[in-house]
Coordinates of C-alpha atoms and ligand atoms in Angstrom, one line a residue:
M1 CA 77.5 45.2 -67.2
S2 CA 79.1 42.2 -69.0
G3 CA 77.0 39.1 -69.7
K4 CA 79.2 37.1 -67.2
E5 CA 78.8 39.7 -64.5
F6 CA 75.1 39.9 -65.1
R7 CA 74.7 36.1 -64.8
K8 CA 76.9 36.1 -61.6
K9 CA 74.6 38.7 -60.1
Q10 CA 71.5 36.7 -60.9
K11 CA 73.0 33.5 -59.4
L12 CA 74.0 35.4 -56.2
A13 CA 70.5 36.7 -55.9
N14 CA 69.1 33.2 -56.1
R15 CA 71.6 31.8 -53.6
L16 CA 70.9 34.6 -51.1
R17 CA 67.2 34.0 -51.4
L18 CA 67.6 30.3 -50.8
G19 CA 70.0 30.9 -47.9
V20 CA 67.4 33.2 -46.2
L21 CA 64.6 30.7 -46.8
I22 CA 66.6 27.8 -45.3
L23 CA 67.8 29.9 -42.4
I24 CA 64.2 30.8 -41.5
L25 CA 63.1 27.1 -41.9
V26 CA 66.0 25.9 -39.6
V27 CA 65.3 28.5 -36.9
L28 CA 61.6 27.7 -36.8
T29 CA 62.2 24.0 -36.9
V30 CA 64.5 24.4 -33.8
F31 CA 61.8 26.5 -32.1
G32 CA 59.2 23.8 -32.9
I33 CA 61.4 21.1 -31.3
L34 CA 62.3 23.2 -28.2
H35 CA 58.6 24.2 -27.7
Q36 CA 57.8 20.5 -27.1
Y37 CA 60.2 20.2 -24.2
P38 CA 59.3 21.8 -20.9
K39 CA 62.9 22.2 -19.7
G40 CA 65.0 25.3 -20.4
W41 CA 64.1 28.2 -22.7
R42 CA 60.8 27.4 -24.3
P43 CA 59.9 29.3 -27.5
A44 CA 56.3 30.4 -28.1
G45 CA 54.1 27.9 -30.0
V46 CA 53.7 27.7 -33.7
D47 CA 50.5 29.8 -33.7
A48 CA 52.3 32.7 -32.2
F49 CA 54.9 32.7 -35.0
C50 CA 52.5 32.6 -37.9
P51 CA 50.9 35.7 -39.4
F52 CA 47.9 33.6 -40.5
G53 CA 46.9 33.4 -36.8
G54 CA 46.3 37.1 -36.9
V55 CA 44.0 36.7 -40.0
E56 CA 42.1 33.9 -38.4
S57 CA 41.6 35.9 -35.2
L58 CA 40.9 39.3 -36.8
I59 CA 37.0 39.1 -36.8
T60 CA 37.0 37.8 -33.2
V61 CA 39.3 40.6 -32.0
L62 CA 37.3 43.3 -33.8
T63 CA 34.0 42.0 -32.5
T64 CA 34.8 40.8 -28.9
G65 CA 38.2 42.4 -28.2
R66 CA 39.6 38.9 -27.4
F67 CA 42.2 36.7 -29.2
L68 CA 41.2 33.2 -30.2
E69 CA 42.8 30.5 -28.0
R70 CA 46.6 30.0 -28.8
I71 CA 46.8 33.3 -30.7
A72 CA 49.2 35.9 -29.3
L73 CA 49.9 39.6 -30.0
S74 CA 52.9 38.4 -32.0
S75 CA 50.6 36.8 -34.6
F76 CA 49.2 40.3 -35.3
I77 CA 52.6 41.9 -35.4
L78 CA 53.7 39.3 -38.0
L79 CA 50.5 40.0 -39.9
L80 CA 51.2 43.7 -39.9
A81 CA 54.7 43.1 -41.4
T82 CA 53.2 40.7 -43.9
V83 CA 50.6 43.2 -45.0
I84 CA 53.2 46.0 -45.4
T85 CA 55.4 43.7 -47.6
A86 CA 52.3 42.8 -49.6
I87 CA 51.4 46.4 -50.2
V88 CA 54.9 47.1 -51.5
F89 CA 56.1 43.8 -53.0
R90 CA 52.9 41.8 -53.4
R91 CA 53.4 38.2 -52.2
S92 CA 57.1 38.5 -51.2
F93 CA 56.3 36.8 -47.9
C94 CA 55.5 33.7 -49.9
G95 CA 58.5 34.0 -52.2
Y96 CA 61.1 35.1 -49.7
L97 CA 60.2 34.1 -46.2
C98 CA 57.5 31.3 -45.8
P99 CA 59.0 28.2 -44.3
L100 CA 56.2 25.9 -45.6
G101 CA 57.0 27.2 -49.1
T102 CA 60.6 26.4 -48.5
L103 CA 59.9 22.8 -47.6
Q104 CA 57.9 22.4 -50.8
E105 CA 60.6 24.2 -52.8
L106 CA 63.3 21.8 -51.4
F107 CA 61.2 18.8 -52.4
G108 CA 60.5 20.4 -55.8
R109 CA 64.3 20.9 -56.3
L110 CA 64.9 17.3 -55.4
G111 CA 62.2 16.1 -57.8
K112 CA 63.6 18.2 -60.5
K113 CA 67.1 16.7 -60.0
I114 CA 65.8 13.1 -59.9
L115 CA 63.1 13.3 -62.6
S116 CA 64.7 16.1 -64.7
K117 CA 61.3 17.5 -65.4
R118 CA 58.3 19.2 -63.7
H119 CA 54.7 18.2 -64.1
A120 CA 51.7 20.5 -64.2
L121 CA 48.0 19.8 -64.0
A122 CA 45.9 20.2 -67.1
P123 CA 45.1 23.9 -67.5
S124 CA 41.3 23.2 -67.4
V125 CA 41.8 21.5 -63.9
D126 CA 44.5 23.9 -62.7
R127 CA 42.4 27.0 -63.4
Y128 CA 39.6 25.8 -61.1
A129 CA 41.8 24.1 -58.5
R130 CA 43.5 27.5 -57.8
Y131 CA 40.3 28.8 -56.4
G132 CA 40.7 26.2 -53.6
K133 CA 43.0 28.5 -51.5
Y134 CA 40.5 31.4 -51.7
I135 CA 37.6 29.1 -50.6
V136 CA 39.8 27.7 -47.8
F137 CA 40.7 31.2 -46.7
I138 CA 37.0 32.4 -46.6
L139 CA 35.8 29.2 -44.8
V140 CA 38.6 29.4 -42.2
V141 CA 38.0 33.1 -41.4
V142 CA 34.3 32.7 -41.2
F143 CA 34.2 29.5 -39.2
S144 CA 37.0 30.6 -36.8
A145 CA 34.9 33.7 -36.0
V146 CA 31.6 31.8 -35.7
L147 CA 33.0 28.9 -33.6
G148 CA 35.5 31.0 -31.7
E149 CA 38.5 28.6 -32.3
L150 CA 41.3 28.0 -34.8
V151 CA 39.3 25.7 -37.1
F152 CA 42.2 25.2 -39.6
R153 CA 44.7 24.1 -37.0
P154 CA 44.0 20.3 -37.2
Y155 CA 44.4 20.4 -41.0
D156 CA 47.4 22.8 -41.1
P157 CA 50.5 21.1 -42.5
W158 CA 52.8 23.7 -40.9
V159 CA 51.3 23.1 -37.5
A160 CA 51.8 19.4 -38.0
Y161 CA 55.4 20.0 -39.1
Q162 CA 56.0 22.0 -35.9
H163 CA 54.7 19.0 -33.9
L164 CA 56.8 16.3 -35.5
T165 CA 58.3 15.5 -32.1
S166 CA 55.0 15.8 -30.2
D167 CA 52.5 13.1 -29.3
E168 CA 49.7 15.4 -30.7
L169 CA 51.0 14.5 -34.2
F170 CA 49.1 11.2 -34.4
S171 CA 46.1 12.3 -32.5
S172 CA 44.7 15.8 -33.0
L173 CA 47.1 16.8 -35.8
L174 CA 46.9 13.6 -37.9
V175 CA 45.0 15.2 -40.8
G176 CA 47.4 18.1 -40.9
F177 CA 50.3 15.5 -41.0
I178 CA 48.7 13.7 -43.9
V179 CA 48.2 17.1 -45.7
L180 CA 51.9 17.8 -45.0
I181 CA 53.0 14.5 -46.5
L182 CA 50.8 14.8 -49.5
S183 CA 51.9 18.4 -50.1
L184 CA 55.6 17.3 -50.0
I185 CA 55.1 14.3 -52.2
G186 CA 53.0 16.5 -54.6
S187 CA 55.8 19.1 -54.6
F188 CA 58.2 16.4 -55.7
F189 CA 56.3 16.2 -59.0
F190 CA 54.5 19.5 -59.2
D191 CA 55.8 22.8 -57.8
R192 CA 54.4 24.3 -54.6
V193 CA 51.2 22.2 -54.5
F194 CA 49.9 23.5 -51.2
C195 CA 50.8 27.1 -52.1
K196 CA 49.0 26.9 -55.4
Y197 CA 45.8 25.1 -54.4
L198 CA 45.2 25.2 -50.7
C199 CA 47.1 27.7 -48.6
P200 CA 44.6 30.2 -47.0
L201 CA 47.4 32.7 -46.3
G202 CA 48.2 32.5 -50.0
G203 CA 44.6 33.2 -50.7
F204 CA 44.6 36.2 -48.4
L205 CA 47.8 37.6 -49.8
G206 CA 46.7 36.9 -53.4
I207 CA 43.7 39.3 -52.8
L208 CA 46.0 41.9 -51.1
A209 CA 48.7 41.5 -53.8
K210 CA 46.3 43.2 -56.3
V211 CA 47.2 46.6 -54.7
G212 CA 50.9 45.8 -54.5
Y213 CA 53.1 48.6 -55.8
F214 CA 55.9 46.7 -57.6
R215 CA 55.2 44.2 -60.4
I216 CA 57.3 42.4 -63.0
R217 CA 57.3 44.0 -66.4
R218 CA 58.7 42.4 -69.6
N219 CA 60.3 44.6 -72.2
E220 CA 59.0 43.2 -75.5
K221 CA 61.6 44.9 -77.6
S222 CA 64.6 43.3 -76.0
C223 CA 62.9 39.9 -75.2
I224 CA 64.4 37.1 -77.3
D225 CA 61.5 34.8 -76.5
C226 CA 63.7 32.1 -75.0
K227 CA 60.9 31.3 -72.4
A228 CA 63.5 30.8 -69.6
C229 CA 61.2 32.9 -67.3
T230 CA 58.1 30.8 -68.0
K231 CA 60.0 27.5 -67.5
V232 CA 61.4 28.5 -64.1
C233 CA 58.2 29.9 -62.6
P234 CA 57.1 27.7 -59.7
V235 CA 53.4 28.7 -60.1
N236 CA 53.3 28.2 -63.9
I237 CA 52.7 31.8 -64.9
P238 CA 53.4 32.2 -68.7
V239 CA 55.7 35.2 -68.1
A240 CA 57.2 35.1 -71.6
E241 CA 53.7 35.9 -73.0
L242 CA 52.8 38.7 -70.7
Q243 CA 53.7 42.4 -70.7
E244 CA 53.2 42.6 -66.9
V245 CA 52.8 40.0 -64.2
T246 CA 49.8 41.2 -62.2
S247 CA 48.4 37.7 -61.4
A248 CA 47.4 37.1 -57.8
E249 CA 49.1 33.7 -58.2
C250 CA 52.6 35.2 -58.5
I251 CA 54.5 34.6 -55.3
S252 CA 57.0 37.3 -56.0
C253 CA 60.0 35.0 -55.9
N254 CA 61.6 36.8 -58.8
L255 CA 63.1 33.6 -60.0
C256 CA 61.9 34.6 -63.5
V257 CA 63.8 37.9 -63.3
N258 CA 67.0 36.0 -62.3
A259 CA 66.5 33.5 -65.2
C260 CA 66.2 36.0 -68.0
P261 CA 69.4 36.1 -70.0
V262 CA 68.9 39.6 -71.4
E263 CA 69.7 42.5 -69.0
N264 CA 66.8 44.9 -68.3
T265 CA 64.3 42.7 -70.1
L266 CA 62.4 41.5 -67.0
I267 CA 62.3 44.2 -64.4
I268 CA 60.6 44.7 -61.1
E269 CA 58.9 48.0 -61.7
G270 CA 56.9 50.4 -59.5
K271 CA 53.5 51.8 -60.6
R272 CA 55.2 55.2 -61.1
K273 CA 58.2 53.6 -63.0
G274 CA 61.6 53.2 -61.3
H275 CA 62.7 49.7 -60.7
V276 CA 64.4 47.5 -58.1
A277 CA 66.7 44.5 -58.2
P278 CA 65.6 41.1 -56.8
V279 CA 68.2 41.4 -54.0
S280 CA 66.7 44.7 -53.0
V281 CA 63.3 43.0 -52.7
L282 CA 64.8 40.3 -50.4
V283 CA 66.6 42.9 -48.3
A284 CA 63.5 45.1 -48.0
T285 CA 61.1 42.3 -47.2
L286 CA 63.5 40.9 -44.6
G287 CA 64.2 44.5 -43.3
I288 CA 60.4 45.2 -42.9
F289 CA 60.0 42.0 -40.8
L290 CA 63.1 42.6 -38.7
L291 CA 62.1 46.2 -38.1
V292 CA 58.5 45.4 -37.1
V293 CA 59.5 42.4 -34.9
G294 CA 62.5 44.3 -33.5
V295 CA 60.5 47.3 -32.4
S296 CA 57.7 45.2 -30.9
T297 CA 60.3 43.0 -29.1
Y298 CA 61.8 46.2 -27.6
T299 CA 58.5 47.6 -26.5
G300 CA 57.5 44.2 -25.0
G301 CA 54.7 43.3 -27.5
F302 CA 56.4 40.4 -29.2
A303 CA 56.6 37.4 -26.9
W304 CA 59.4 35.0 -28.1
S305 CA 58.9 32.5 -25.3
V306 CA 56.2 30.8 -23.3
K307 CA 55.7 32.5 -19.9
S308 CA 54.2 30.3 -17.1
I309 CA 51.1 31.4 -15.3
Q310 CA 53.4 32.1 -12.2
E311 CA 55.6 34.4 -14.2
I312 CA 52.7 36.3 -15.7
T313 CA 50.9 36.7 -12.4
L314 CA 54.1 37.9 -10.7
K315 CA 54.7 40.4 -13.5
T316 CA 51.2 41.8 -13.7
G317 CA 50.2 41.4 -10.1
T318 CA 46.9 39.7 -11.1
F319 CA 45.9 36.1 -11.8
N320 CA 44.2 36.0 -15.2
P321 CA 42.6 32.6 -16.0
D322 CA 42.8 33.5 -19.7
E323 CA 46.6 33.1 -19.4
I324 CA 46.4 29.4 -18.3
K325 CA 48.2 27.3 -20.8
G326 CA 48.8 23.6 -21.4
S327 CA 52.4 23.9 -20.1
D328 CA 51.2 25.1 -16.7
T329 CA 50.9 22.7 -13.8
W330 CA 47.7 21.9 -12.0
K331 CA 49.5 22.7 -8.8
A332 CA 50.4 26.2 -10.0
V333 CA 46.8 26.8 -11.2
S334 CA 45.4 25.6 -7.9
E335 CA 47.7 27.8 -5.8
L336 CA 47.2 30.9 -7.8
S337 CA 43.5 30.6 -8.3
G338 CA 42.9 29.5 -4.7
I339 CA 40.8 26.6 -5.9
P340 CA 41.7 23.6 -3.7
K341 CA 43.4 20.5 -5.2
E342 CA 40.5 18.3 -4.1
E343 CA 38.1 20.3 -6.3
F344 CA 40.2 19.9 -9.4
V345 CA 40.8 16.2 -8.7
K346 CA 37.0 15.6 -8.4
T347 CA 35.9 17.8 -11.3
F348 CA 38.5 16.7 -13.8
G349 CA 39.0 13.1 -12.6
L350 CA 42.7 13.6 -11.8
T351 CA 45.0 11.1 -10.1
D352 CA 47.5 12.5 -7.6
A353 CA 50.3 11.9 -10.1
E354 CA 48.4 13.9 -12.8
F355 CA 47.9 16.8 -10.4
E356 CA 51.7 17.1 -10.1
G357 CA 52.0 17.3 -13.9
T358 CA 50.9 19.8 -16.6
L359 CA 47.5 20.4 -18.0
K360 CA 48.7 19.4 -21.4
E361 CA 49.9 16.0 -20.1
W362 CA 46.4 15.3 -18.7
A363 CA 44.6 16.5 -21.8
H364 CA 46.8 14.5 -24.2
K365 CA 47.0 11.2 -22.3
P366 CA 46.1 8.2 -24.5
G367 CA 42.3 8.0 -25.2
S368 CA 41.6 11.5 -23.8
T369 CA 39.3 13.9 -25.5
R370 CA 39.7 16.6 -22.9
E371 CA 40.9 20.1 -23.7
V372 CA 43.0 22.6 -21.7
S373 CA 40.4 25.2 -22.5
E374 CA 37.9 23.3 -20.2
V375 CA 40.1 24.0 -17.3
R376 CA 40.5 27.7 -18.3
E377 CA 36.7 28.1 -18.6
Y378 CA 36.1 26.3 -15.3
V379 CA 38.4 28.5 -13.4
K380 CA 36.9 31.6 -15.0
K381 CA 33.4 30.6 -14.1
R382 CA 34.4 29.5 -10.6
L383 CA 36.1 32.9 -9.9
G384 CA 33.3 34.8 -11.6
K385 CA 35.6 36.3 -14.2
Ligands
SF4_401 S1 56.0 35.2 -62.2 FE1 58.2 35.3 -61.6 S2 58.1 36.2 -59.5 FE2 56.0 35.4 -60.0 S3 56.0 33.4 -59.2 FE3 56.6 33.2 -61.3 S4 58.8 33.2 -61.2 FE4 58.1 34.0 -59.2
SF4_402 S1 63.6 34.9 -70.0 FE1 63.7 37.1 -70.7 S2 64.3 36.9 -72.8 FE2 63.6 34.9 -72.3 S3 61.3 34.9 -72.7 FE3 61.5 35.6 -70.6 S4 61.6 37.8 -70.7 FE4 62.1 37.1 -72.8

């Protein structure tokens, strides 16, 4: 292949990668906005579209057989796809699909354009700060299992981003919103700040990446030591000094491979030799997700939209209090459970107007500290379930 053709191929691979990242970010942003509005098609909530929900809920599911509140089967389906990609391509979820990574990357590109340079923490600080994401990962998994709730949710910048149009942003998600703002400002100066230091999913995938089949290998004989690979790496891996990139920090973005000017010098190689192109990693990572999500959608396991308690009861033939959500109305819960309006009004201090509205509207009214889960638990107890 001529040098020109080779460079063209690398540019195309980078553009395709960015295109896919932006497309996923746009789709999920639209889902986040639509989820906040009760009218029309309402996509499932942010927790149902994040594989980390599956990680957070794993111990609870294994020990009690129940999901944590807000977690759906789709979280586990996405987790399965993420684990498969990690076993094959390490952290390609981070490098090719993660929308929070995309947001940081876009701010990083903006920073690079305006400042014409990237900053990095002092190696002595950076080395220890990177353990942050593993600590967050362990704390989140343990405390979610012990307390039986999504403990990271109020601090999660992605959850905050998905609630930019919700009144929850400045109440229960304020800390997450601050983390989001700080991560984006930080990414303007330093690359992928949240990914490098705090992301619990990054911590989980970093551990899993150690068994990943493909890795980047540098051919020392043909390397001209230009250091283009090191300069472009968003997580500051000194690629030009390594024979193989086996670091758990590598987000498998393959930007280094696409920056190397010498063909066949940086390659993505399997443990038993044989190598693949960056575009193939993109296609395969996306393909694994589309296949897993497609099959589970076809078989009914992946729920794309929020189903009301009436729809679920009609479909299953039984009223299950565990399915009560914030978007359900008091009226519907009262009718389906057989618990009279007066009892709800007295127990939860409702006005007549509130009874006509949704549980979420009641729980999130100004100054309220009430939770939708209180209603769910009350109905369960009242019906002896
Ligand atoms: S080493 Fe290469 S693939 Fe890994 S994060 Fe850095 S640029 Fe991306
Ligand atoms: S970009 Fe390629 S040639 Fe340049 S230092 Fe890295 S591996 Fe060597």
